[in-house]
């Protein structure tokens, strides 16, 4: 990703309250406080760019407040819109067909008596 790791998670839909939250770890664990590492471990986030799904509870919101600079939080609609955009971007494209045969001579120019080029 170019620039910030947060660029991949820009909202594609309006942000609304959701019963489920998708949390993605976007910053690395080395150099972080032990309290933050243990909080991320409690949320099952152990590696960068991994996403977990949690119910929206007050305890989860408190944990997210602690580690908000390390994670990105998405609602269900935001997550589904991002996944759909990724699938469309990675979808196979139709093959590019290139023909190396010369085009056939035009019958209309030969019928008018126009001289052929190259003779």
mmCIF file of C-alpha atoms in Angstrom:
data_model
loop_
_atom_site.group_PDB
_atom_site.id
_atom_site.type_symbol
_atom_site.label_atom_id
_atom_site.label_comp_id
_atom_site.label_asym_id
_atom_site.label_seq_id
_atom_site.Cartn_x
_atom_site.Cartn_y
_atom_site.Cartn_z
ATOM 1 C CA UNK A 1 0.000 0.000 0.000
ATOM 2 C CA UNK A 2 1.253 3.408 -0.803
ATOM 3 C CA UNK A 3 1.292 5.985 1.946
ATOM 4 C CA UNK A 4 -0.597 5.195 5.106
ATOM 5 C CA UNK A 5 -1.939 1.752 5.935
ATOM 6 C CA UNK A 6 -5.280 3.402 6.600
ATOM 7 C CA UNK A 7 -5.801 4.168 2.871
ATOM 8 C CA UNK A 8 -7.127 0.664 2.241
ATOM 9 C CA UNK A 9 -9.845 1.152 4.816
ATOM 10 C CA UNK A 10 -11.393 4.406 3.638
ATOM 11 C CA UNK A 11 -15.125 4.192 4.080
ATOM 12 C CA UNK A 12 -17.104 3.260 0.963
ATOM 13 C CA UNK A 13 -20.488 3.614 2.743
ATOM 14 C CA UNK A 14 -21.839 5.975 5.432
ATOM 15 C CA UNK A 15 -20.729 5.122 8.961
ATOM 16 C CA UNK A 16 -23.642 3.955 11.102
ATOM 17 C CA UNK A 17 -24.006 2.006 14.328
ATOM 18 C CA UNK A 18 -23.546 -1.719 13.847
ATOM 19 C CA UNK A 19 -24.047 -4.694 16.205
ATOM 20 C CA UNK A 20 -20.827 -6.210 14.841
ATOM 21 C CA UNK A 21 -17.453 -4.542 14.389
ATOM 22 C CA UNK A 22 -14.587 -5.696 12.197
ATOM 23 C CA UNK A 23 -11.236 -4.771 13.716
ATOM 24 C CA UNK A 24 -8.000 -4.891 11.707
ATOM 25 C CA UNK A 25 -4.501 -4.488 13.123
ATOM 26 C CA UNK A 26 -2.638 -2.072 10.839
ATOM 27 C CA UNK A 27 0.383 -1.139 12.952
ATOM 28 C CA UNK A 28 3.039 -3.538 14.172
ATOM 29 C CA UNK A 29 3.435 -4.751 17.744
ATOM 30 C CA UNK A 30 7.182 -4.143 18.261
ATOM 31 C CA UNK A 31 7.763 -1.022 20.296
ATOM 32 C CA UNK A 32 4.259 -0.884 21.770
ATOM 33 C CA UNK A 33 3.451 -0.913 25.453
ATOM 34 C CA UNK A 34 2.871 -4.269 27.143
ATOM 35 C CA UNK A 35 -0.635 -3.167 28.136
ATOM 36 C CA UNK A 36 -1.486 -2.526 24.472
ATOM 37 C CA UNK A 37 -0.034 -5.866 23.382
ATOM 38 C CA UNK A 38 -2.106 -7.695 25.975
ATOM 39 C CA UNK A 39 -5.222 -5.784 24.933
ATOM 40 C CA UNK A 40 -4.673 -6.775 21.298
ATOM 41 C CA UNK A 41 -4.082 -10.366 22.352
ATOM 42 C CA UNK A 42 -7.394 -10.310 24.232
ATOM 43 C CA UNK A 43 -9.067 -9.188 20.996
ATOM 44 C CA UNK A 44 -7.345 -12.094 19.103
ATOM 45 C CA UNK A 45 -5.190 -9.705 17.028
ATOM 46 C CA UNK A 46 -1.727 -11.206 16.845
ATOM 47 C CA UNK A 47 -0.495 -10.259 13.360
ATOM 48 C CA UNK A 48 -0.580 -7.197 11.165
ATOM 49 C CA UNK A 49 -3.340 -6.900 8.546
ATOM 50 C CA UNK A 50 -5.509 -9.560 10.204
ATOM 51 C CA UNK A 51 -9.197 -8.850 10.764
ATOM 52 C CA UNK A 52 -11.403 -10.182 13.571
ATOM 53 C CA UNK A 53 -15.129 -9.804 14.136
ATOM 54 C CA UNK A 54 -16.550 -8.825 17.538
ATOM 55 C CA UNK A 55 -19.911 -7.863 18.966
ATOM 56 C CA UNK A 56 -20.238 -4.221 19.962
ATOM 57 C CA UNK A 57 -19.989 -4.192 23.775
ATOM 58 C CA UNK A 58 -18.882 -1.527 26.245
ATOM 59 C CA UNK A 59 -15.807 -3.570 27.205
ATOM 60 C CA UNK A 60 -14.775 -3.899 23.551
ATOM 61 C CA UNK A 61 -15.237 -0.163 23.006
ATOM 62 C CA UNK A 62 -12.984 0.488 26.014
ATOM 63 C CA UNK A 63 -10.296 -1.800 24.598
ATOM 64 C CA UNK A 64 -10.548 -0.045 21.237
ATOM 65 C CA UNK A 65 -10.074 3.314 22.934
ATOM 66 C CA UNK A 66 -6.795 2.017 24.370
ATOM 67 C CA UNK A 67 -5.359 0.811 21.059
ATOM 68 C CA UNK A 68 -7.072 3.159 18.586
ATOM 69 C CA UNK A 69 -3.797 4.201 16.949
ATOM 70 C CA UNK A 70 -2.929 0.579 16.135
ATOM 71 C CA UNK A 71 -6.226 -0.634 14.666
ATOM 72 C CA UNK A 72 -8.908 0.246 12.127
ATOM 73 C CA UNK A 73 -12.547 -0.342 13.060
ATOM 74 C CA UNK A 74 -15.200 -1.030 10.426
ATOM 75 C CA UNK A 75 -18.929 -1.696 10.592
ATOM 76 C CA UNK A 76 -20.499 -4.604 8.713
ATOM 77 C CA UNK A 77 -21.512 -2.402 5.784
ATOM 78 C CA UNK A 78 -18.045 -0.859 5.510
ATOM 79 C CA UNK A 79 -16.381 -4.286 5.677
ATOM 80 C CA UNK A 80 -18.696 -5.804 3.049
ATOM 81 C CA UNK A 81 -18.225 -2.819 0.718
ATOM 82 C CA UNK A 82 -14.428 -3.070 1.016
ATOM 83 C CA UNK A 83 -14.448 -6.824 0.383
ATOM 84 C CA UNK A 84 -16.700 -6.375 -2.657
ATOM 85 C CA UNK A 85 -14.388 -3.698 -4.065
ATOM 86 C CA UNK A 86 -11.389 -6.008 -3.532
ATOM 87 C CA UNK A 87 -13.139 -8.868 -5.341
ATOM 88 C CA UNK A 88 -14.033 -6.637 -8.279
ATOM 89 C CA UNK A 89 -10.473 -5.335 -8.481
ATOM 90 C CA UNK A 90 -9.047 -8.873 -8.471
ATOM 91 C CA UNK A 91 -11.627 -10.334 -10.870
ATOM 92 C CA UNK A 92 -10.172 -11.900 -14.000
ATOM 93 C CA UNK A 93 -10.361 -9.647 -17.015
ATOM 94 C CA UNK A 94 -11.177 -10.857 -20.537
ATOM 95 C CA UNK A 95 -8.084 -11.767 -22.541
ATOM 96 C CA UNK A 96 -6.603 -9.270 -24.952
ATOM 97 C CA UNK A 97 -6.658 -10.741 -28.455
ATOM 98 C CA UNK A 98 -4.077 -9.440 -30.928
ATOM 99 C CA UNK A 99 -4.250 -10.479 -34.580
ATOM 100 C CA UNK A 100 -0.977 -10.320 -36.525
ATOM 101 C CA UNK A 101 -2.494 -11.114 -39.902
ATOM 102 C CA UNK A 102 -2.775 -8.224 -42.362
ATOM 103 C CA UNK A 103 -6.285 -6.946 -43.036
ATOM 104 C CA UNK A 104 -7.905 -8.268 -46.238
ATOM 105 C CA UNK A 105 -7.807 -5.935 -49.272
ATOM 106 C CA UNK A 106 -10.873 -3.780 -49.690
ATOM 107 C CA UNK A 107 -13.087 -4.906 -52.567
ATOM 108 C CA UNK A 108 -14.590 -1.450 -53.110
ATOM 109 C CA UNK A 109 -11.252 0.245 -53.976
ATOM 110 C CA UNK A 110 -10.254 -2.565 -56.376
ATOM 111 C CA UNK A 111 -13.605 -2.355 -58.176
ATOM 112 C CA UNK A 112 -13.182 1.398 -58.849
ATOM 113 C CA UNK A 113 -9.907 0.807 -60.612
ATOM 114 C CA UNK A 114 -7.702 2.492 -58.043
ATOM 115 C CA UNK A 115 -4.058 1.438 -58.333
ATOM 116 C CA UNK A 116 -2.825 -0.901 -55.625
ATOM 117 C CA UNK A 117 -0.098 0.357 -53.347
ATOM 118 C CA UNK A 118 3.144 -1.620 -53.305
ATOM 119 C CA UNK A 119 3.195 -2.970 -56.889
#
